Coordinates of C-alpha atoms and ligand atoms in Angstrom, one line a residue:
X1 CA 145.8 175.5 -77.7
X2 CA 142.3 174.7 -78.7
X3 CA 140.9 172.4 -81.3
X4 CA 140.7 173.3 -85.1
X5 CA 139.3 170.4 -85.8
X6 CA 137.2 167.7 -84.1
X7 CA 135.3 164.8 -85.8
X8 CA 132.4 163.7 -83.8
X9 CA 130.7 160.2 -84.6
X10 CA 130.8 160.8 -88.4
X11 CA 129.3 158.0 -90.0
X12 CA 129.0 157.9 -93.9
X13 CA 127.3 155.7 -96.4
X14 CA 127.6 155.1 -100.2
X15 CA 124.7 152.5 -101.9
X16 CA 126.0 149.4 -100.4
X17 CA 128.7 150.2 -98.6
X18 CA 128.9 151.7 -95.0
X19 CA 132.6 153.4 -95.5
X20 CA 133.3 155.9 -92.3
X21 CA 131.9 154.2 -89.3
X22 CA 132.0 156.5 -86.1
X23 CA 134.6 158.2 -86.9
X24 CA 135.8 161.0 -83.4
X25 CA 138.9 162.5 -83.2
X26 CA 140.3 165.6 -82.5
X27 CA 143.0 167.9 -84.5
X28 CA 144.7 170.6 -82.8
X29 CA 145.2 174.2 -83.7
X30 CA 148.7 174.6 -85.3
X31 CA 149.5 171.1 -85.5
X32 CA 150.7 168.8 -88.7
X33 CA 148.5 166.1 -88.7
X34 CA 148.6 162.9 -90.7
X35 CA 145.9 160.8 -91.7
X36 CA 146.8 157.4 -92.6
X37 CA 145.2 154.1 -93.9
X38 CA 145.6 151.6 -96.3
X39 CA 144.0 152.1 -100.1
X40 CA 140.5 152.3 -99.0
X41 CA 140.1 153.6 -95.7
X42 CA 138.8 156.3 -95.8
X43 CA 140.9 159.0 -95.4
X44 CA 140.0 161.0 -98.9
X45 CA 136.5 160.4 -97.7
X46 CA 136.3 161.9 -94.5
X47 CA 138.5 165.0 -96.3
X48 CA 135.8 165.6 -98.4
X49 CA 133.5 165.9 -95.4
X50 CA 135.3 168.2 -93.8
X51 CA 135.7 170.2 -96.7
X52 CA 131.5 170.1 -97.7
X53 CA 132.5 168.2 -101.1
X54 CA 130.1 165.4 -99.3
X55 CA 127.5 167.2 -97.4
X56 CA 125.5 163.9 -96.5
X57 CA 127.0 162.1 -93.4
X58 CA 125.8 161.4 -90.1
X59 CA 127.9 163.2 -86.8
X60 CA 129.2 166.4 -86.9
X61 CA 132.2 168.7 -87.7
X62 CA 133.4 171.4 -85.3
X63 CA 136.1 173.7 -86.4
X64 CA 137.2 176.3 -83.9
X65 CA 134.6 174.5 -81.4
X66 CA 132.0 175.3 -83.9
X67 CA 129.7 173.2 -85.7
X68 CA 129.8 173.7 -89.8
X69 CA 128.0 171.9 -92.3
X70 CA 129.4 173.3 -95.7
X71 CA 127.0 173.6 -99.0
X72 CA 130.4 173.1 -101.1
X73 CA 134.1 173.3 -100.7
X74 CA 133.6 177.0 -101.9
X75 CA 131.9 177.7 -99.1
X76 CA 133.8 176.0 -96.8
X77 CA 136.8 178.7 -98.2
X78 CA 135.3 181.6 -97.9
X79 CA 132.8 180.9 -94.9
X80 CA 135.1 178.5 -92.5
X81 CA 138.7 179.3 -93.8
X82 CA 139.5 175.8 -94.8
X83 CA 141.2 174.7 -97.9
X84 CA 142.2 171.6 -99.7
X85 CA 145.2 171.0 -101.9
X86 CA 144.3 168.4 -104.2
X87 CA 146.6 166.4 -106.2
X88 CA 145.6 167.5 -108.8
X89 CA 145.0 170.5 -108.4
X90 CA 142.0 172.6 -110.3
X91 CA 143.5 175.2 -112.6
X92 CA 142.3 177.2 -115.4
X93 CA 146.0 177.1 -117.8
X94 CA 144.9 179.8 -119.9
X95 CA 144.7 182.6 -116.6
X96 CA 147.3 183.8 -115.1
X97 CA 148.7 182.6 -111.4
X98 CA 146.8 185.6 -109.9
X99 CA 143.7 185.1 -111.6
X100 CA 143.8 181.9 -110.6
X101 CA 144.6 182.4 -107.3
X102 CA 141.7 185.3 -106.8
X103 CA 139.1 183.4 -108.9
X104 CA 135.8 185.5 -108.1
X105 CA 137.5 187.9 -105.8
X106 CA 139.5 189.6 -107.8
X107 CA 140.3 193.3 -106.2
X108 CA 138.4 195.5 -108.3
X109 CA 138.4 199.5 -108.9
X110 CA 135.1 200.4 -109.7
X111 CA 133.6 197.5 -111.9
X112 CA 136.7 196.8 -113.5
X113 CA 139.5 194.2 -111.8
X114 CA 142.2 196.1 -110.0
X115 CA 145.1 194.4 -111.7
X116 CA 148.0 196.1 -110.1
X117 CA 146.5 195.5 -106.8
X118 CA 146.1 191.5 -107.8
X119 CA 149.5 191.1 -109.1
X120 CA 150.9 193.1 -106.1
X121 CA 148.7 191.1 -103.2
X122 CA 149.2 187.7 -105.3
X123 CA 153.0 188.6 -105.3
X124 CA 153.4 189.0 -101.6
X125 CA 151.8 185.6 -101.1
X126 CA 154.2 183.8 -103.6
X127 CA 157.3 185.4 -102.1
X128 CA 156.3 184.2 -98.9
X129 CA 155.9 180.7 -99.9
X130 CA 159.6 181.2 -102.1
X131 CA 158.0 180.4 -105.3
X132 CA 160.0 181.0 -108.0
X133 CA 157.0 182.2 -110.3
X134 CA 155.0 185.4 -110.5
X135 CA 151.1 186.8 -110.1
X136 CA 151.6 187.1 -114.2
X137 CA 152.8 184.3 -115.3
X138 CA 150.4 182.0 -117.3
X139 CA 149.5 179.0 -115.2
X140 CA 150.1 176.4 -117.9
X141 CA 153.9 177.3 -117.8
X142 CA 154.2 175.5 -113.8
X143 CA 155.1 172.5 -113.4
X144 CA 152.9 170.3 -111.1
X145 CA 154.5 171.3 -108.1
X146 CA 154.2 175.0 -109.0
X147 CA 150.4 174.1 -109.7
X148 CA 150.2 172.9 -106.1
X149 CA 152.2 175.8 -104.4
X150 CA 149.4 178.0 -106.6
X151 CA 146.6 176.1 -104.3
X152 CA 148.3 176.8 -100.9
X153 CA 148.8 180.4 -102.3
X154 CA 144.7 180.8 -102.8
X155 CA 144.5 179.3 -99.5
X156 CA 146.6 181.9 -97.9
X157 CA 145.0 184.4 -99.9
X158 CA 141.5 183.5 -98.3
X159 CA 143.1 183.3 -94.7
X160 CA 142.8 179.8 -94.0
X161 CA 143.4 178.2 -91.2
X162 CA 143.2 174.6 -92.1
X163 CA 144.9 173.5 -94.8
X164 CA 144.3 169.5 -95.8
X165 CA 147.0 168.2 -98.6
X166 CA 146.0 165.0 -100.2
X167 CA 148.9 163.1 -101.6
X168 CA 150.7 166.0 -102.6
X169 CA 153.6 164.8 -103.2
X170 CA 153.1 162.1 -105.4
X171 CA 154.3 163.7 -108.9
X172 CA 156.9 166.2 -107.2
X173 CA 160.5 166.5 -107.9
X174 CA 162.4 165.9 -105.1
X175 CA 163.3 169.5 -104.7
X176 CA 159.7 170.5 -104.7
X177 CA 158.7 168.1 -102.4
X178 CA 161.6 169.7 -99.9
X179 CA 159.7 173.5 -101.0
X180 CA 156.7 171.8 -100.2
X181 CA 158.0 170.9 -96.6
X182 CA 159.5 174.2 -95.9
X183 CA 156.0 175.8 -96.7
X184 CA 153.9 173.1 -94.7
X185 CA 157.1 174.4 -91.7
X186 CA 156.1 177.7 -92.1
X187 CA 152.6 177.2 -91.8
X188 CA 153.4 175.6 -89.0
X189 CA 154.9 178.3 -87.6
X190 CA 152.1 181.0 -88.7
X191 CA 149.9 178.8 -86.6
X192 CA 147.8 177.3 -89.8
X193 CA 146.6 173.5 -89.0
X194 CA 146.9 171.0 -91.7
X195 CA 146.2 167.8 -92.4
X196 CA 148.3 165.6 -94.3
X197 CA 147.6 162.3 -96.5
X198 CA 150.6 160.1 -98.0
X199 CA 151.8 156.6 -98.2
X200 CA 154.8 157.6 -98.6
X201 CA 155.7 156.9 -94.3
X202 CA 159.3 158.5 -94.5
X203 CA 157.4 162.1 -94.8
X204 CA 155.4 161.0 -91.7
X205 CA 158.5 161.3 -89.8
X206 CA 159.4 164.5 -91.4
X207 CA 156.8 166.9 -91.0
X208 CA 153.9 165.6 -88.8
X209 CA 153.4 166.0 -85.3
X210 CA 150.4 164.1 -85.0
X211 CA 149.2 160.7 -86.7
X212 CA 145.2 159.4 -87.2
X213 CA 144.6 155.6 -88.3
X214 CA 141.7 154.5 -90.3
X215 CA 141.5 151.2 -91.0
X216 CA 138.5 149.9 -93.4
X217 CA 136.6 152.9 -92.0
X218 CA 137.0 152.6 -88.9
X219 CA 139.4 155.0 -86.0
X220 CA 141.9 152.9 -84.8
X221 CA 143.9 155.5 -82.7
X222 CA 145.6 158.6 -82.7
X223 CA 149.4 158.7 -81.8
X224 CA 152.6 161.2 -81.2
X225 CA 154.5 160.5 -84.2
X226 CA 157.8 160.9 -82.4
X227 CA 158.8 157.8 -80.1
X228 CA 156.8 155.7 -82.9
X229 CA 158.7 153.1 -85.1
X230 CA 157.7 153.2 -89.0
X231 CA 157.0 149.3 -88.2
X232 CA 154.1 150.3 -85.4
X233 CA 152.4 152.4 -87.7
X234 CA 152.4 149.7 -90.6
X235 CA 150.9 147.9 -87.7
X236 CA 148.4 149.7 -86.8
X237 CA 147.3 150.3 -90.4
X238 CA 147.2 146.8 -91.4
X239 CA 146.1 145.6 -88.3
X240 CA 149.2 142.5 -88.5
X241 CA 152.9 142.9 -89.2
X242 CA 154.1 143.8 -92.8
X243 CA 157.3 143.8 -93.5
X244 CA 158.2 147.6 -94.2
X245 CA 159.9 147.7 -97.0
X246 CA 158.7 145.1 -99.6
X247 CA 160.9 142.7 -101.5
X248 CA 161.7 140.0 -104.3
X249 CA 161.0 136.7 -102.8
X250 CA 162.2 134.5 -105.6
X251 CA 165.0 135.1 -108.1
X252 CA 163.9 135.2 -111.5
X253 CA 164.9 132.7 -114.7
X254 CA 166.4 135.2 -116.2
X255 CA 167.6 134.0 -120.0
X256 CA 170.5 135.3 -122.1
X257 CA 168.0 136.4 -124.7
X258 CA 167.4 139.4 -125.3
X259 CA 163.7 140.5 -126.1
X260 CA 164.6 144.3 -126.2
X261 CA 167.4 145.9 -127.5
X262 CA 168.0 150.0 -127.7
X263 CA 171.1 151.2 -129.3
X264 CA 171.7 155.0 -129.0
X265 CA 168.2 156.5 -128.6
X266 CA 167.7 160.2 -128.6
X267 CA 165.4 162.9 -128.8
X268 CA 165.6 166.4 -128.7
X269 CA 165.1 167.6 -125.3
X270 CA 164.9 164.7 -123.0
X271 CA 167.2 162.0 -123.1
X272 CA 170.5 161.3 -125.2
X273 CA 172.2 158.3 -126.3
X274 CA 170.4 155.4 -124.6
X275 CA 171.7 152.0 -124.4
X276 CA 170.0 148.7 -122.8
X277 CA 168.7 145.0 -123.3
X278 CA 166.2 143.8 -121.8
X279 CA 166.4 140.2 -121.2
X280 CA 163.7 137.2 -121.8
X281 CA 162.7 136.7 -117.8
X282 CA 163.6 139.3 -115.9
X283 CA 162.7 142.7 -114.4
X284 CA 164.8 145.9 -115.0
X285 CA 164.2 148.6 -112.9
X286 CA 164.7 152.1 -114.2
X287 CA 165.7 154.8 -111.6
X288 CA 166.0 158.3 -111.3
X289 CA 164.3 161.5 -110.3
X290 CA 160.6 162.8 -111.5
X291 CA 162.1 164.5 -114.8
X292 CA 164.9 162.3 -115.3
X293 CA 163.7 161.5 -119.1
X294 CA 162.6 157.6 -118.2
X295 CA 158.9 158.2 -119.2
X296 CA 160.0 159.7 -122.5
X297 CA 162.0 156.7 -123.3
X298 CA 159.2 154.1 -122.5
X299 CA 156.6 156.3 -124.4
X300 CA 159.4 156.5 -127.7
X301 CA 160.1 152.7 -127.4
X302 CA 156.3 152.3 -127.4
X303 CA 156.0 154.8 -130.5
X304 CA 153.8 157.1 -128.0
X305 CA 156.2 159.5 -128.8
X306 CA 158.9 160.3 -132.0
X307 CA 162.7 159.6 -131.5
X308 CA 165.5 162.0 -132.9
X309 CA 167.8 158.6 -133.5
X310 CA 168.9 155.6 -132.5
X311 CA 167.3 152.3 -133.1
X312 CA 165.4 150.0 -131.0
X313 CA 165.1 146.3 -131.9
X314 CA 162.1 144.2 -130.6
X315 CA 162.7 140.4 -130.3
X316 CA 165.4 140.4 -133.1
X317 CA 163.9 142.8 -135.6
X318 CA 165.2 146.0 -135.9
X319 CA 161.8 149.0 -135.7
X320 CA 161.4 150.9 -138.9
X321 CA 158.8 152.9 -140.2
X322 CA 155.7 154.2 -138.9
X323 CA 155.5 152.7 -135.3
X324 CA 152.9 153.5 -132.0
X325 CA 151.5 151.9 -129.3
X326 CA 148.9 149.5 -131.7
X327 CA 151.6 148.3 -133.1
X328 CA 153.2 147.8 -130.4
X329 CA 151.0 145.5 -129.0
X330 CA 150.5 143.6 -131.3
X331 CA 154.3 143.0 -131.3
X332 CA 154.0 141.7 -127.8
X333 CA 154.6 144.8 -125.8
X334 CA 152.5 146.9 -123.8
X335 CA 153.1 150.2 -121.4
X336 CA 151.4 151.0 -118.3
X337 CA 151.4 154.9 -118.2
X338 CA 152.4 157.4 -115.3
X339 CA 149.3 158.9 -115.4
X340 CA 146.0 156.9 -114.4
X341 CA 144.0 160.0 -115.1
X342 CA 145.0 159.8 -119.0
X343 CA 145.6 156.6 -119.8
X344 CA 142.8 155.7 -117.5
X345 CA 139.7 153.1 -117.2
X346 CA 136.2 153.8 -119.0
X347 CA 134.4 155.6 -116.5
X348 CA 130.8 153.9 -116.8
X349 CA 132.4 150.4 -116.8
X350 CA 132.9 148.0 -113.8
X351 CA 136.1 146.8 -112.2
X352 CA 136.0 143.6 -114.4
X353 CA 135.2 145.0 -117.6
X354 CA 138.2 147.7 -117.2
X355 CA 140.6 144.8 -116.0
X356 CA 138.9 142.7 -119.4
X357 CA 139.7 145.2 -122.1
X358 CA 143.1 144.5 -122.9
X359 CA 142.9 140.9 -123.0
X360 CA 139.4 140.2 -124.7
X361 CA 140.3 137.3 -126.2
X362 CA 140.6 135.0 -123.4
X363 CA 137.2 135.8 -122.2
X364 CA 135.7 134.0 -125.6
X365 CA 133.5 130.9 -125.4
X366 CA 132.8 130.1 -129.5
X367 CA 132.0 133.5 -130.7
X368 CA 130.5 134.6 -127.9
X369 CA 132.5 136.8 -124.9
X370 CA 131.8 134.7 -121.2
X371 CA 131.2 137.0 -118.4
X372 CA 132.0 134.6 -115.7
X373 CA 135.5 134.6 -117.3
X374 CA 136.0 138.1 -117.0
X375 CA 134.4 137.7 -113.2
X376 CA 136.7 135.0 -112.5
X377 CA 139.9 137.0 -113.7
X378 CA 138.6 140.1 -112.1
X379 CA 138.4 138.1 -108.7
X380 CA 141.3 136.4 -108.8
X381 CA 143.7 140.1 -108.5
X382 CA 141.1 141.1 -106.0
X383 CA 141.9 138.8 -103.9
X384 CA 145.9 138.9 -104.5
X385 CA 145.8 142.2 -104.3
X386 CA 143.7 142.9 -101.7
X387 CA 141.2 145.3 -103.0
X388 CA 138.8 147.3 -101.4
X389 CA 136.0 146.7 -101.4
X390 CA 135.9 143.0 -103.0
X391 CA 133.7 144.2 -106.1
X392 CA 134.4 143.4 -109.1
X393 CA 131.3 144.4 -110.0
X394 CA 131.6 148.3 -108.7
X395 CA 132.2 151.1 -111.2
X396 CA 136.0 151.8 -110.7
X397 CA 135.5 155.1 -110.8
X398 CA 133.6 155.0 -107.3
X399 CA 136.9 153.2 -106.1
X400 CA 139.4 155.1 -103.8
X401 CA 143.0 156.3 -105.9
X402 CA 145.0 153.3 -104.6
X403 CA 142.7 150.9 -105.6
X404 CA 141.8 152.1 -109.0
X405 CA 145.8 151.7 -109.8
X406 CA 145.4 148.2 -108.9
X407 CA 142.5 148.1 -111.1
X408 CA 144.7 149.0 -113.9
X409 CA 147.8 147.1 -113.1
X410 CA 145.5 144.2 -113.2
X411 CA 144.5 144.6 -116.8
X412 CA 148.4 144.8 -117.7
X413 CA 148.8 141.6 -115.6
X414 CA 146.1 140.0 -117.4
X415 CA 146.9 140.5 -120.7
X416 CA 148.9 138.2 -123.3
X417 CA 151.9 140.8 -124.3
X418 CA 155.0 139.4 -123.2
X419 CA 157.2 142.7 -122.6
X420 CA 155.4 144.9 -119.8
X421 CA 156.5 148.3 -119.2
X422 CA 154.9 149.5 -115.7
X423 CA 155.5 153.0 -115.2
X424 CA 155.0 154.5 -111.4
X425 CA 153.2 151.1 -110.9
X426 CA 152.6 151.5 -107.3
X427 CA 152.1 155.3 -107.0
X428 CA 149.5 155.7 -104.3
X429 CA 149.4 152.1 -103.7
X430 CA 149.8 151.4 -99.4
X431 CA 152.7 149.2 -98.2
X432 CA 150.9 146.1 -97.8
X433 CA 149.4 145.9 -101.1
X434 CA 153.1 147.0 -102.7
X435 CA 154.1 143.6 -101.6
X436 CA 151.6 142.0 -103.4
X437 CA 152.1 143.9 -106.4
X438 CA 155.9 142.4 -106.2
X439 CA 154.5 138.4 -105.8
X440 CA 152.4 139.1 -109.0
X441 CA 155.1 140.7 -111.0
X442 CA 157.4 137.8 -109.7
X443 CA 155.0 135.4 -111.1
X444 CA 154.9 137.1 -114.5
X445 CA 158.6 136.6 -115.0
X446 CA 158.1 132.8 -114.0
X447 CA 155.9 132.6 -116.7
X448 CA 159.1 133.3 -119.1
X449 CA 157.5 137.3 -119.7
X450 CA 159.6 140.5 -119.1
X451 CA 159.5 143.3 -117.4
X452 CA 161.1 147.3 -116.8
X453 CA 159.7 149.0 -113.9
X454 CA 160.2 152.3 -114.1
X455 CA 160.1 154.1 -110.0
X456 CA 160.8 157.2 -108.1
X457 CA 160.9 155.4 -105.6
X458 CA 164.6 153.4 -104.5
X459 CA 163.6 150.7 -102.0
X460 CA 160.9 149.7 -104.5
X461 CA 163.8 149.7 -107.7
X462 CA 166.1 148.5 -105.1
X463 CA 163.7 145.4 -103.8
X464 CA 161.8 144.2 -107.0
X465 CA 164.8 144.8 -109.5
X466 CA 167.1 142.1 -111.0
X467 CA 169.4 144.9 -112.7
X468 CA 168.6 149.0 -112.4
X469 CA 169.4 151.4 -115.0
X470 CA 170.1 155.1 -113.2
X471 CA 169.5 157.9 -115.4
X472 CA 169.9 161.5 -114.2
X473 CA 169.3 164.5 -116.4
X474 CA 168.5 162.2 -119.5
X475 CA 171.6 160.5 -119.3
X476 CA 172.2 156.8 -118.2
X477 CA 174.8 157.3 -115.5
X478 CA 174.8 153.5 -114.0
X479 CA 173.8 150.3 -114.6
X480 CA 173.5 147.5 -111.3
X481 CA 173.2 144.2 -110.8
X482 CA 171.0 142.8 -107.9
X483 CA 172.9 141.8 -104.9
X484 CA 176.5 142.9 -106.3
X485 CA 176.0 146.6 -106.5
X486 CA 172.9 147.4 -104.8
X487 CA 173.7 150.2 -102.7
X488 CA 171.5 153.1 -101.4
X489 CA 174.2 156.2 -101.2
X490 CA 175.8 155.6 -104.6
X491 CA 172.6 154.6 -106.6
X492 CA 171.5 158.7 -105.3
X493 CA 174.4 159.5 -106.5
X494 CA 174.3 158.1 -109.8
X495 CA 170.7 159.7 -110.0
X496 CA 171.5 162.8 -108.8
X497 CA 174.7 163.4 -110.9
X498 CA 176.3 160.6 -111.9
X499 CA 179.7 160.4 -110.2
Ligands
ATP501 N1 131.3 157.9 -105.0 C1 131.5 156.7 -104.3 N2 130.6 155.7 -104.5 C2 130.7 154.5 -103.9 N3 131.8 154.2 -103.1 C3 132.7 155.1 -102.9 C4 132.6 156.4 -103.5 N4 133.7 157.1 -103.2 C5 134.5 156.3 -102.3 N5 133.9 155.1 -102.2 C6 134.3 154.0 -101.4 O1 134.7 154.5 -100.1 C7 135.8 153.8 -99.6 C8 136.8 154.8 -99.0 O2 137.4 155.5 -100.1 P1 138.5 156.7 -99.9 O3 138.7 157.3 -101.3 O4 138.0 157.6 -98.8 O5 139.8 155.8 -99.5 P2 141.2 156.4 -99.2 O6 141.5 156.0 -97.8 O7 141.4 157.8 -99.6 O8 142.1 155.4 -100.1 P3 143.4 155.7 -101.1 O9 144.6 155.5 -100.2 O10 143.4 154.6 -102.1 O11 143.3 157.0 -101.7 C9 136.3 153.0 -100.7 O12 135.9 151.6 -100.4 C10 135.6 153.5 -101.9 O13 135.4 152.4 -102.8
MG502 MG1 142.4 158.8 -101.2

């Protein structure tokens, strides 16, 4: 089998920074290949390259033994028959899946669209993939998974034969990650190539074939993925050992006081009688499947969103009236969202501004705000965290996904509420930096604060937790204490269905 893709001496600049740096390797035709590397590497970059979203670089791209320099990821579609999956994907809700899908080349009769043809051509795609939507249906009724399934659908429906998926599997269900994997199989199969970014390593193992390490912009090497251990490739990404699955180090001074107290919470649709304390000092994680209702809950006890019943009592006094997240605050309790996109960081604003602006306060000098302060803080989670690159000063927009979460976890670290609620807090963040994440969070309950931690993800409930509350289906189905009842199998269970 040929090549379908082959990187030769790709070098790429942004003002300051020299972030792809000779960059050769080779993907074959029909293969699975990963590209890994911590927050920062590069791999999102060099994507874009391939895929003419960047069309100034230095080296070249050969697809098919060609050379191609795109003018824009359209092009690259139509002209090269290479597509990109994005995680989050870009849809227009108000069409339907087929217009979506043949955006700009829709089948037409005459001048007008062709819509029985669309619907029948879209139709045949989505069957193929097993989606359980049609050509018809309205976009804004999928769910994020359907939304991504849509992309691979306009990528078959242009014939391409690359296929790159960018962390797609970050906001799936766990049954749409498995229709995800049965697609990316099939592919496989039909002889497409794709190229596959996650930090998630277990879905290494699963699906690729082939694995590609950047590290700090730089190829490191390329590797079989079977007959490698999960511990070589942290590795060979960090360049030093990591331990692979991250953990509490210290146990924390958990109190008998409770600072958070929900008695029979409801809404209408996604969760039903909830009952939990959260104690003075320590961290409670919150498990379950994307979906499982724990986001609702944290955006009701944050007054985000409106309850149905039940109470919820904040250091002693019962909530009543109007209640949101202003409020909130001020009452010592903050929530870090899902969704970084939303709840976000000003766009125009540098790293140490955006990790400033919940905490203003502590910057003041008389009535005046000190800069150096807000450096100084900035600095102090860039280096703990390990961020990439070491600017505070940078406009965190212009920062790569995993580091513009650490961005934002650092302005919930820094500020003066004494209830955090982290939701997802290390979605898209590498393994190394995870660990990190943990040390800080450790040190926040030292400081007599308190924490949930709301995950997907069970070796990251399972290692920073002190207690975990499973839910599944908006139901609380178990509650575990650290060391006593920590157990992988039956904490699934209790997720899945609650035996
Ligand atoms: N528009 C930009 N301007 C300046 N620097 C940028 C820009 N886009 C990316 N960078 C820098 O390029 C480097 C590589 O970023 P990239 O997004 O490719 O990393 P990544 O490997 O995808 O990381 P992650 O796992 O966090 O998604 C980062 O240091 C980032 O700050
Ligand atoms: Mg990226």
């Amino acid at each position: 089998m040929g090549n379908a893709v082959e990187f030769v001496k790709i070098n790429k600049y942004f003002p300051g920074v020299h972030v792809l740096k000779d960059i050769s390797f080779t993907v074959k035709e029909g293969e699975v290949h990963a590209l890994l590397g911590e927050n920062g590497a590069g791999k999102s970059t060099l994507l874009n390259i391939l895929h003419g979203v960047y069309t100034e670089y230095e080296g070249s791209v050969l697809l098919h033994e060609k050379k191609v320099s795109f003018k824009n990821p359209n092009d690259a579609i139509l002209n090269g028959k290479i597509s990109k999956v994005h995680q989050e994907t870009m849809v227009v809700e108000d069409l339907t899946v087929g217009q979506n899908v043949t955006l700009g080349y829709e089948p037409r009769k005459g001048t007008f669209i062709d819509f029985g043809r669309m619907n029948r051509e879209v139709d045949a795609i989505l069957e193929e993939l097993n989606c359980n939507f049609r050509s018809a249906d309205l976009v804004s009724s999928l769910t994020a998974g359907g939304k991504q399934m849509l992309a691979i659908a306009k990528a078959l429906f242009h014939h391409s034969t690359i296929i790159s998926l960018d962390e797609p599997t970050a906001s799936l269900t766990m049954r749409e990650t498995e229709a995800l994997f049965q697609v990316i199989e099939k592919l496989r199969k039909d002889g497409v190539t794709v190229l596959y970014v996650s930090h998630r390593l277990e879905e290494i193992f699963q699906i690729c074939d082939r694995a590609t390490i950047l590290r700090d912009g730089e190829y490191i090497e390329t590797l079989d993925v079977k007959g490698t251990t999960r511990e070589e490739l942290i590795h060979s990404m960090v360049g030093r050992s990591v331990a692979a699955v991250a953990s509490r180090l210290k146990p924390s001074p958990k109190t008998d006081e409770v600072v958070l107290k929900v008695e029979h919470l409801s809404n209408e649709h996604d969760f039903h009688d909830i009952n939990f304390e959260l104690h003075k000092g320590e961290i409670l994680g919150f498990f379950g499947l994307v979906g499982a209702g724990r986001t609702e809950i944290m955006r009701t006890i944050m007054g985000v969103d409106q309850k149905t019943g039940g109470t919820v009592t904040l250091k002693g006094e019962e909530i009543k009236g109007s209640w949101n997240s202003t409020k909130a605050l001020k009452k010592g309790i903050g929530l870090l969202p899902e969704d970084r996109k939303t709840q976000g960081f000003m766009n125009l604003s540098m790293n140490y501004d955006n990790i400033a602006i919940s905490s203003l306060g502590k910057y003041m000098k008389g009535p005046f705000v000190d800069e150096s302060k807000k450096i100084k803080n900035a600095e102090r989670y860039f280096e703990e965290m390990d961020v990439h690159p070491r600017r505070v000063d940078y406009l965190t927009k212009n920062m790569s996904g995993g580091n513009q979460q650490k961005v934002i976890l650092a302005r919930w670290m820094s500020t003066d509420v004494d209830i955090i609620i982290f939701d997802e807090p290390t979605k898209g963040v590498d393994v190394a930096a995870k660990a990190e994440i943990y040390r800080l969070m450790e040190e926040l309950v030292a400081e007599g604060k308190s924490l949930i931690v709301v995950s997907s993800e069970l070796p990251e409930a399972m290692g920073i937790s002190d207690r975990i509350i499973v839910m599944s289906e908006g139901r609380i189905t178990a509650e575990l204490e650290s060391n006593v009842d920590f157990e992988t199998d039956s904490i699934l269970d209790f997720a899945i269905g609650g035996k």
